[in-house]
Each structure stands twice: as structure tokens, then as C-alpha cells.
Tab-separated table of C-alpha atoms and ligand atoms in Angstrom:
chain	number	residue	atom	x	y	z
T	922	UNK	CA	-15.697	55.713	52.115
T	923	UNK	CA	-17.587	54.879	55.298
T	924	UNK	CA	-15.719	56.539	58.186
T	925	UNK	CA	-17.380	54.134	60.627
T	926	UNK	CA	-15.293	51.266	59.286
T	927	UNK	CA	-12.526	50.609	61.823
T	928	UNK	CA	-8.943	51.271	60.598
T	929	UNK	CA	-7.983	47.677	61.542
T	930	UNK	CA	-10.671	46.410	59.165
T	931	UNK	CA	-9.231	48.528	56.343
T	932	UNK	CA	-5.743	47.331	57.231
T	933	UNK	CA	-6.858	43.695	57.098
T	934	UNK	CA	-8.602	44.300	53.764
T	935	UNK	CA	-5.468	45.907	52.364
T	936	UNK	CA	-3.305	43.023	53.601
T	937	UNK	CA	-5.635	40.496	51.938
T	938	UNK	CA	-5.669	42.496	48.722
T	939	UNK	CA	-1.865	42.641	48.575
T	940	UNK	CA	-1.626	38.997	49.696
T	941	UNK	CA	0.321	39.751	52.842
T	942	UNK	CA	-2.538	37.741	54.346
T	943	UNK	CA	-3.265	34.885	51.952
T	944	UNK	CA	-4.546	31.326	51.738
T	945	UNK	CA	-8.228	30.583	52.187
T	946	UNK	CA	-8.294	29.552	55.859
T	947	UNK	CA	-5.933	32.322	56.956
T	948	UNK	CA	-8.052	34.910	55.141
T	949	UNK	CA	-11.170	33.564	56.887
T	950	UNK	CA	-9.565	33.817	60.320
T	951	UNK	CA	-8.363	37.356	59.598
T	952	UNK	CA	-11.787	38.634	58.505
T	953	UNK	CA	-13.477	37.095	61.556
T	954	UNK	CA	-10.950	38.859	63.769
T	955	UNK	CA	-11.466	42.151	61.907
T	956	UNK	CA	-15.247	42.004	62.445
T	957	UNK	CA	-14.668	41.297	66.136
T	958	UNK	CA	-12.464	44.401	66.403
T	959	UNK	CA	-15.075	46.439	64.550
T	960	UNK	CA	-17.675	45.259	67.072
T	961	UNK	CA	-15.543	45.561	70.198
T	962	UNK	CA	-14.441	49.117	69.423
T	963	UNK	CA	-17.660	50.449	67.951
T	964	UNK	CA	-19.002	53.597	69.594
T	965	UNK	CA	-22.423	53.190	67.993
T	966	UNK	CA	-25.169	54.084	70.414
T	967	UNK	CA	-28.104	52.437	68.693
T	968	UNK	CA	-28.466	48.887	67.311
T	969	UNK	CA	-29.280	50.043	63.774
T	970	UNK	CA	-26.090	52.079	63.589
T	971	UNK	CA	-24.105	49.130	64.971
T	972	UNK	CA	-25.554	46.763	62.354
T	973	UNK	CA	-24.845	49.266	59.564
T	974	UNK	CA	-21.214	49.495	60.676
T	975	UNK	CA	-20.843	45.727	60.657
T	976	UNK	CA	-22.367	45.542	57.183
T	977	UNK	CA	-19.993	48.240	55.924
T	978	UNK	CA	-16.990	46.479	57.459
T	979	UNK	CA	-18.078	43.141	56.003
T	980	UNK	CA	-18.441	44.753	52.566
T	981	UNK	CA	-14.910	46.187	52.675
T	982	UNK	CA	-13.568	42.730	53.558
T	983	UNK	CA	-15.802	40.914	51.069
T	984	UNK	CA	-14.588	43.020	48.162
T	985	UNK	CA	-10.903	42.118	48.559
T	986	UNK	CA	-10.554	38.779	46.730
T	987	UNK	CA	-13.342	36.897	44.970
T	988	UNK	CA	-12.399	33.205	44.772
T	989	UNK	CA	-11.916	31.794	48.272
T	990	UNK	CA	-15.437	31.175	49.601
T	991	UNK	CA	-14.009	30.851	53.098
T	992	UNK	CA	-14.104	34.658	53.168
T	993	UNK	CA	-17.884	35.145	52.706
T	994	UNK	CA	-18.512	31.969	54.714
T	995	UNK	CA	-16.580	33.538	57.613
T	996	UNK	CA	-18.500	36.820	57.341
T	997	UNK	CA	-21.789	34.902	57.333
T	998	UNK	CA	-20.807	32.827	60.350
T	999	UNK	CA	-19.779	35.830	62.427
T	1000	UNK	CA	-22.800	37.969	61.528
T	1001	UNK	CA	-25.435	35.203	61.458
T	1002	UNK	CA	-26.821	35.843	64.931
T	1003	UNK	CA	-26.727	39.630	64.845
T	1004	UNK	CA	-30.094	39.864	66.475
T	1005	UNK	CA	-30.805	41.866	69.579
T	1006	UNK	CA	-32.224	45.113	70.877
T	1007	UNK	CA	-29.139	46.669	72.384
T	1008	UNK	CA	-25.654	47.451	71.152
T	1009	UNK	CA	-24.225	45.425	74.040
T	1010	UNK	CA	-26.098	42.270	73.014
T	1011	UNK	CA	-25.101	42.721	69.365
T	1012	UNK	CA	-21.471	43.381	70.276
T	1013	UNK	CA	-21.322	40.246	72.416
T	1014	UNK	CA	-22.884	38.199	69.640
T	1015	UNK	CA	-20.306	39.302	67.031
T	1016	UNK	CA	-17.303	38.888	69.332
T	1017	UNK	CA	-18.553	35.482	70.544
T	1018	UNK	CA	-19.242	34.231	67.009
T	1019	UNK	CA	-15.823	35.384	65.802
T	1020	UNK	CA	-14.093	33.539	68.648
T	1021	UNK	CA	-16.229	30.459	68.054
T	1022	UNK	CA	-15.435	30.601	64.325
T	1023	UNK	CA	-11.697	30.702	64.956
T	1024	UNK	CA	-11.957	27.811	67.392
T	1025	UNK	CA	-13.934	25.782	64.849
T	1026	UNK	CA	-11.376	26.426	62.105
T	1027	UNK	CA	-8.591	25.221	64.376
T	1028	UNK	CA	-10.397	22.060	65.387
T	1029	UNK	CA	-11.535	21.364	61.785
T	1030	UNK	CA	-7.928	21.690	60.661
T	1031	UNK	CA	-6.832	19.182	63.294
T	1032	UNK	CA	-9.582	16.716	62.401
T	1033	UNK	CA	-8.997	16.895	58.664
T	1034	UNK	CA	-5.263	16.630	59.339
T	1035	UNK	CA	-5.933	13.220	60.918
T	1036	UNK	CA	-8.010	12.141	57.916
T	1037	UNK	CA	-5.220	13.164	55.544
T	1038	UNK	CA	-2.547	11.559	57.703
T	1039	UNK	CA	-4.393	8.238	57.667
T	1040	UNK	CA	-4.003	8.158	53.866
T	1041	UNK	CA	-0.221	8.507	54.122
T	1042	UNK	CA	2.033	5.518	54.824
T	1043	UNK	CA	5.433	5.493	56.460
T	1044	UNK	CA	8.033	6.417	53.824
T	1045	UNK	CA	5.590	8.072	51.390
T	1046	UNK	CA	6.434	11.078	49.244
T	1047	UNK	CA	3.784	13.760	48.771
T	1048	UNK	CA	3.767	16.297	45.948
T	1049	UNK	CA	2.315	19.678	46.948
T	1050	UNK	CA	1.172	22.765	45.057
T	1051	UNK	CA	1.001	26.304	46.444
T	1052	UNK	CA	0.771	26.653	50.232
T	1053	UNK	CA	-2.203	25.224	52.042
T	1054	UNK	CA	-2.519	25.170	55.832
T	1055	UNK	CA	-4.801	22.132	55.444
T	1056	UNK	CA	-2.144	20.210	53.508
T	1057	UNK	CA	0.497	21.144	56.062
T	1058	UNK	CA	-1.909	19.931	58.806
T	1059	UNK	CA	-2.180	16.504	57.087
T	1060	UNK	CA	1.590	16.129	56.796
T	1061	UNK	CA	2.092	17.358	60.374
T	1062	UNK	CA	-0.407	14.802	61.689
T	1063	UNK	CA	1.316	12.018	59.723
T	1064	UNK	CA	4.685	13.032	61.175
T	1065	UNK	CA	3.117	13.071	64.646
T	1066	UNK	CA	1.854	9.533	63.968
T	1067	UNK	CA	5.533	8.615	63.636
T	1068	UNK	CA	5.580	8.311	59.842
T	1069	UNK	CA	8.505	9.431	57.768
T	1070	UNK	CA	7.130	11.638	55.005
T	1071	UNK	CA	9.029	13.243	52.138
T	1072	UNK	CA	7.710	16.188	50.179
T	1073	UNK	CA	8.172	17.266	46.602
T	1074	UNK	CA	7.132	20.895	46.610
T	1075	UNK	CA	6.148	22.742	43.434
T	1076	UNK	CA	7.414	26.298	43.511
T	1077	UNK	CA	4.057	27.696	42.252
T	1078	UNK	CA	4.671	30.599	39.959
T	1079	UNK	CA	4.133	33.486	39.837
T	1080	UNK	CA	4.235	34.121	43.599
T	1081	UNK	CA	6.212	31.079	44.738
T	1082	UNK	CA	3.962	30.068	47.631
T	1083	UNK	CA	5.810	26.717	47.436
T	1084	UNK	CA	8.610	28.429	49.345
T	1085	UNK	CA	6.239	28.896	52.302
T	1086	UNK	CA	5.308	25.208	52.163
T	1087	UNK	CA	8.979	24.223	51.987
T	1088	UNK	CA	9.840	26.427	54.980
T	1089	UNK	CA	7.005	25.046	57.120
T	1090	UNK	CA	7.780	21.429	56.232
T	1091	UNK	CA	11.472	21.910	56.989
T	1092	UNK	CA	10.473	23.345	60.383
T	1093	UNK	CA	9.013	19.912	61.138
T	1094	UNK	CA	12.089	18.157	59.699
T	1095	UNK	CA	10.311	16.812	56.620
T	1096	UNK	CA	12.858	16.311	53.792
T	1097	UNK	CA	11.854	18.660	50.937
T	1098	UNK	CA	12.684	18.628	47.239
T	1099	UNK	CA	11.726	21.843	45.440
T	1100	UNK	CA	10.842	21.678	41.737
T	1101	UNK	CA	9.668	24.193	39.153
T	1102	UNK	CA	6.024	23.765	38.200
T	1103	UNK	CA	6.749	22.384	34.763
T	1104	UNK	CA	8.846	19.535	36.257
T	1105	UNK	CA	5.822	18.007	38.000
T	1106	UNK	CA	5.008	15.512	35.262
T	1107	UNK	CA	8.562	14.193	35.262
T	1108	UNK	CA	8.312	13.207	38.931
T	1109	UNK	CA	4.675	12.158	39.239
T	1110	UNK	CA	5.584	8.479	38.869
T	1111	UNK	CA	8.043	8.801	41.754
T	1112	UNK	CA	5.641	10.251	44.310
T	1113	UNK	CA	2.913	8.382	46.199
T	1114	UNK	CA	0.332	11.165	46.519
T	1115	UNK	CA	-0.571	14.574	45.270
T	1116	UNK	CA	-2.081	16.634	48.078
T	1117	UNK	CA	-3.470	20.119	47.455
T	1118	UNK	CA	-5.746	22.561	49.254
T	1119	UNK	CA	-8.803	24.399	47.956
T	1120	UNK	CA	-10.234	27.897	47.857
T	1121	UNK	CA	-13.718	26.672	47.002
T	1122	UNK	CA	-15.430	23.342	46.419
T	1123	UNK	CA	-18.411	23.464	44.067
T	1124	UNK	CA	-21.550	21.392	44.496
T	1125	UNK	CA	-20.566	19.071	41.627
T	1126	UNK	CA	-17.268	18.311	43.386
T	1127	UNK	CA	-15.137	20.619	41.222
T	1128	UNK	CA	-12.133	21.965	43.082
T	1129	UNK	CA	-11.119	25.596	42.747
T	1130	UNK	CA	-7.523	26.057	43.808
T	1131	UNK	CA	-4.275	27.796	42.848
T	1132	UNK	CA	-3.627	28.030	39.106
T	1133	UNK	CA	-1.877	24.867	37.946
T	1134	UNK	CA	-3.904	22.512	40.142
T	1135	UNK	CA	-5.991	21.253	37.219
T	1136	UNK	CA	-2.973	20.458	35.019
T	1137	UNK	CA	-1.362	18.712	37.969
T	1138	UNK	CA	-4.487	16.640	38.632
T	1139	UNK	CA	-4.897	15.602	34.985
T	1140	UNK	CA	-1.250	14.527	34.873
T	1141	UNK	CA	-1.543	12.727	38.207
T	1142	UNK	CA	-4.547	10.783	36.950
T	1143	UNK	CA	-2.667	9.865	33.757
T	1144	UNK	CA	0.219	8.531	35.893
T	1145	UNK	CA	-2.109	6.723	38.302
T	1146	UNK	CA	-0.946	8.845	41.235
T	1147	UNK	CA	-3.777	9.505	43.713
T	1148	UNK	CA	-4.768	13.121	44.233
T	1149	UNK	CA	-6.527	14.286	47.362
T	1150	UNK	CA	-7.811	17.743	48.231
T	1151	UNK	CA	-7.540	18.875	51.852
T	1152	UNK	CA	-10.443	21.254	52.309
T	1153	UNK	CA	-12.654	21.681	55.348
T	1154	UNK	CA	-16.354	22.339	54.899
T	1155	UNK	CA	-15.490	26.053	55.200
T	1156	UNK	CA	-14.508	25.735	51.511
T	1157	UNK	CA	-17.928	24.514	50.388
T	1158	UNK	CA	-19.406	27.139	48.097
T	1159	UNK	CA	-23.128	27.393	48.919
T	1160	UNK	CA	-24.080	29.440	45.840
T	1161	UNK	CA	-22.951	26.613	43.534
T	1162	UNK	CA	-25.889	24.560	44.858
T	1163	UNK	CA	-28.137	26.867	42.874
T	1164	UNK	CA	-26.031	26.923	39.731
T	1165	UNK	CA	-23.747	29.901	40.357
T	1166	UNK	CA	-20.173	29.593	39.196
T	1167	UNK	CA	-17.082	30.622	41.149
T	1168	UNK	CA	-15.414	33.856	40.146
T	1169	UNK	CA	-11.760	33.304	39.197
T	1170	UNK	CA	-9.546	36.163	40.304
T	1171	UNK	CA	-7.337	37.780	37.655
T	1172	UNK	CA	-4.274	39.402	39.219
T	1173	UNK	CA	-1.854	42.102	38.146
T	1174	UNK	CA	0.208	41.299	35.058
T	1175	UNK	CA	3.321	42.548	36.841
T	1176	UNK	CA	3.263	39.423	39.005
T	1177	UNK	CA	4.199	37.587	35.784
T	1178	UNK	CA	6.548	40.010	34.039
T	1179	UNK	CA	8.101	43.331	35.026
T	1180	UNK	CA	7.439	46.435	32.947
T	1181	UNK	CA	10.992	46.657	31.618
T	1182	UNK	CA	11.135	43.063	30.312
T	1183	UNK	CA	7.722	43.462	28.846
T	1184	UNK	CA	8.714	46.612	26.993
T	1185	UNK	CA	11.775	44.806	25.589
T	1186	UNK	CA	9.614	41.989	24.200
T	1187	UNK	CA	7.153	44.263	22.459
T	1188	UNK	CA	3.398	44.249	22.262
T	1189	UNK	CA	2.086	41.167	24.111
T	1190	UNK	CA	-0.948	40.245	26.131
T	1191	UNK	CA	-0.328	38.878	29.627
T	1192	UNK	CA	-2.937	36.883	31.533
T	1193	UNK	CA	-2.575	36.092	35.216
T	1194	UNK	CA	-5.473	34.004	36.557
T	1195	UNK	CA	-4.826	33.136	40.196
T	1196	UNK	CA	-6.952	29.977	40.290
T	1197	UNK	CA	-8.340	27.216	38.106
T	1198	UNK	CA	-11.112	24.635	38.255
T	1199	UNK	CA	-10.347	20.921	38.477
T	1200	UNK	CA	-13.285	18.756	37.377
T	1201	UNK	CA	-14.329	16.093	39.912
T	1202	UNK	CA	-13.261	13.189	37.678
T	1203	UNK	CA	-9.603	14.059	38.310
T	1204	UNK	CA	-9.927	14.091	42.095
T	1205	UNK	CA	-9.817	10.928	44.217
T	1206	UNK	CA	-10.905	12.339	47.544
T	1207	UNK	CA	-11.900	15.513	49.332
T	1208	UNK	CA	-10.645	15.488	52.912
T	1209	UNK	CA	-12.769	17.368	55.405
T	1210	UNK	CA	-13.141	17.519	59.187
T	1211	UNK	CA	-16.141	15.228	58.658
T	1212	UNK	CA	-14.112	12.527	56.931
T	1213	UNK	CA	-13.160	11.915	53.329
T	1214	UNK	CA	-15.617	12.119	50.449
T	1215	UNK	CA	-15.631	11.253	46.778
T	1216	UNK	CA	-15.974	14.653	45.039
T	1217	UNK	CA	-19.349	13.646	43.636
T	1218	UNK	CA	-20.531	13.054	47.204
T	1219	UNK	CA	-20.022	16.555	48.605
T	1220	UNK	CA	-23.370	17.887	47.366
T	1221	UNK	CA	-25.264	15.876	49.993
T	1222	UNK	CA	-23.142	17.274	52.818
T	1223	UNK	CA	-23.393	20.757	51.314
T	1224	UNK	CA	-27.172	20.572	51.313
T	1225	UNK	CA	-27.102	19.421	54.910
T	1226	UNK	CA	-24.925	22.410	55.872
T	1227	UNK	CA	-26.519	25.127	53.726
T	1228	UNK	CA	-29.992	23.622	53.209
T	1229	UNK	CA	-31.955	26.813	53.693
T	1230	UNK	CA	-29.723	28.835	51.375
T	1231	UNK	CA	-27.545	31.670	52.584
T	1232	UNK	CA	-27.878	35.346	53.298
T	1233	UNK	CA	-25.293	37.980	52.434
T	1234	UNK	CA	-24.997	40.004	55.644
T	1235	UNK	CA	-22.957	42.710	53.903
T	1236	UNK	CA	-25.971	43.675	51.749
T	1237	UNK	CA	-28.237	46.546	52.777
T	1238	UNK	CA	-31.592	45.272	54.110
T	1239	UNK	CA	-34.490	45.586	51.623
P	694	LIG	O1	-4.674	28.371	46.521
P	694	LIG	C1	-4.284	28.580	47.645
P	694	LIG	C2	-3.781	29.907	48.095
P	694	LIG	O2	-3.852	30.887	47.084
P	694	LIG	P1	-3.339	32.374	47.401
P	694	LIG	O3	-1.902	32.268	47.820
P	694	LIG	O4	-3.523	33.113	46.102
P	694	LIG	O5	-4.216	32.944	48.492
P	694	LIG	C3	-4.386	27.497	48.693
P	694	LIG	O6	-4.147	26.243	48.139
P	694	LIG	C4	-5.817	27.514	49.249
P	694	LIG	O7	-6.177	28.824	49.622
P	694	LIG	C5	-5.960	26.616	50.457
P	694	LIG	O8	-5.260	27.138	51.557
P	694	LIG	P2	-5.646	26.701	53.046
P	694	LIG	O9	-5.593	25.221	53.094
P	694	LIG	O10	-4.578	27.360	53.890
P	694	LIG	O11	-7.011	27.239	53.335
């Protein structure tokens, strides 16, 4: 354990690991803030030491959850300009980049919210899955445009993030109907849109999001209900441009079944994948702060954004 890693960084990492801090954009904001604290409160006296501390902090944060690419994308953004010959210059660079990153996330969320809102008509009902700040931003913008929007919120087992969505939508007076996940098919003909977020978008337009998204999308397509994914460019996974796949997080079995019930049943295997992959053919549109794209079209924008490839600033230099 590297003692130079600030306690706030460890606290943030722990909160991400236990999902007290969760959701791709929220995780990204939290890690940017943690790196800024690490920088602001560092007592390193030489630049090399300062850089090593930042790398160690970034590694602790990076190793928390593997699927949401917003996390490494945030670390890269904050540490990208860590050039300079004095600790003061380096510190300023990290703190400035972290602030800039948070500002960009906020404005991207607002812009993609407008894009999503433009797809929604007055009186529409939207089915949601999990809790996505980007989806909430779209519905909020539609409400601010004066549209009456209803929501059918899937509870999203095993952790019931649908309850967070329901709470936030009620706070803006959106009428909410809560359903269990397996009831989605029954109501897909009654809703006008399915709107979900994303943890990562792959170069082929595949969408990696909360487990159950793929089944929902396949069913939506079968019913002819349009499905859009609200995901800023922060969710674009640069490594998929060179053929890498996205790691799907497996979580603790006890999120699915408690030890006592399990013992009563007998010897069973329990699998608890947190995310799944929806192929691009089941997705109508990806909504970003740069407008909406057909999933097959994101590769061009990804190349524009990550053309030169990426570096992993948490790695030790060669
Ligand atoms: O799958 C989840 C959250 O999963 P978990 O609860 O396991 O973190 C959300 O749909 C995306 O992260 C998008 O969220 P946002 O739009 O807020 O980035």
C-alpha cells in the first residue's frame, strides 16, 4: 500500500467499490475530484515524486470497477498535461484539468439532454432501466421544454437503481410507474420510447450498460418501440478501436441471494454480471453532446477524439 496516496482518494475508491458512488458519469466526476485533492494536498518536494503519487492514486481509483470507461477516460483527461519542471506547475495542471473536466461533464450533460428532449413529444411515455444521469437530463430538458412526460421505470434487480430514477423523476413531478424487470415486455407496446444510459460505447456501436439492457433492447425492437442510448462521448471506449473488448464486471453473489436462503436451496451456482452488451442492430440512436448518431456511426467520431491512441497515466513509465 502506497502511503503517499491521500486518504480521500482511498475513501473515494472504497465508495466506488461498494457502489455508494455509482453510475458512469458520477464515478468520473468523483475520480477527477479525488485526483485534484491528491494534487492540492501533496507535500511532494520534487516533480518526480509528485508524478509518482498521482500515478499511484490513479491506479487505486482505476482498479475499483472495470466496465465504465468514463473512469479511465477521466483519469486520462486530468493527468494528460502533467508536464512541468516544478511541483507547483504540476499541481496547477492537475487541479485545473480536474475542474475543467467537471465543467465539461456538466455542459455535455446539458447538451445531450437537449438532444434527448428533442426526440420526446408532449404526452410521451419513456421506459427506463437502471439509473442514468444522462437519461434523467433528457427527461428534465423535455419537461423544461414544457412537455408532459410519463415514465415507466424498471426496478433493475439486483440493486434496484430504478428506485433512484423514480425518486429523481418524482422530484420534477414526472408521473412514474414502477415495474419489475420481467414486466417490461408486457408494457413495451404502451410506451413511446426506451431510453437508457451507457457505461461504455464500443467502436462498432455496441452499448455496454446495466445487465438487462440487451434483453430490453431486443424486446423493444421486436415491438417496434424506439430505443435510444443517452451517452456522452465520455463513454466512448478508445481501446475498442484497436479490437479490445470491454471487461464485464461480475459482482458479489450476495447481491442476488442471501447466504441463508442459498443454504436452504442447496448446492447452486449464482452468477451476478453487472452489465451486458447490446449489439448495435438493436439500438436506434446514441445521444451525445455532439448530437445523435446511428450506433454504426460512432467509430468516425471516436477516431476523431482518440485518433492518436491513448496512454494509461496510471502505468509506471518504461
Ligand atoms: O449502468 C448504469 C449504472 O450501473 P451501476 O449502478 O452498476 O454503476 C448506468 O446506466 C450507466 O452508468 C450510465 O449512467 P450515467 O448516465 O449516470 O453516466
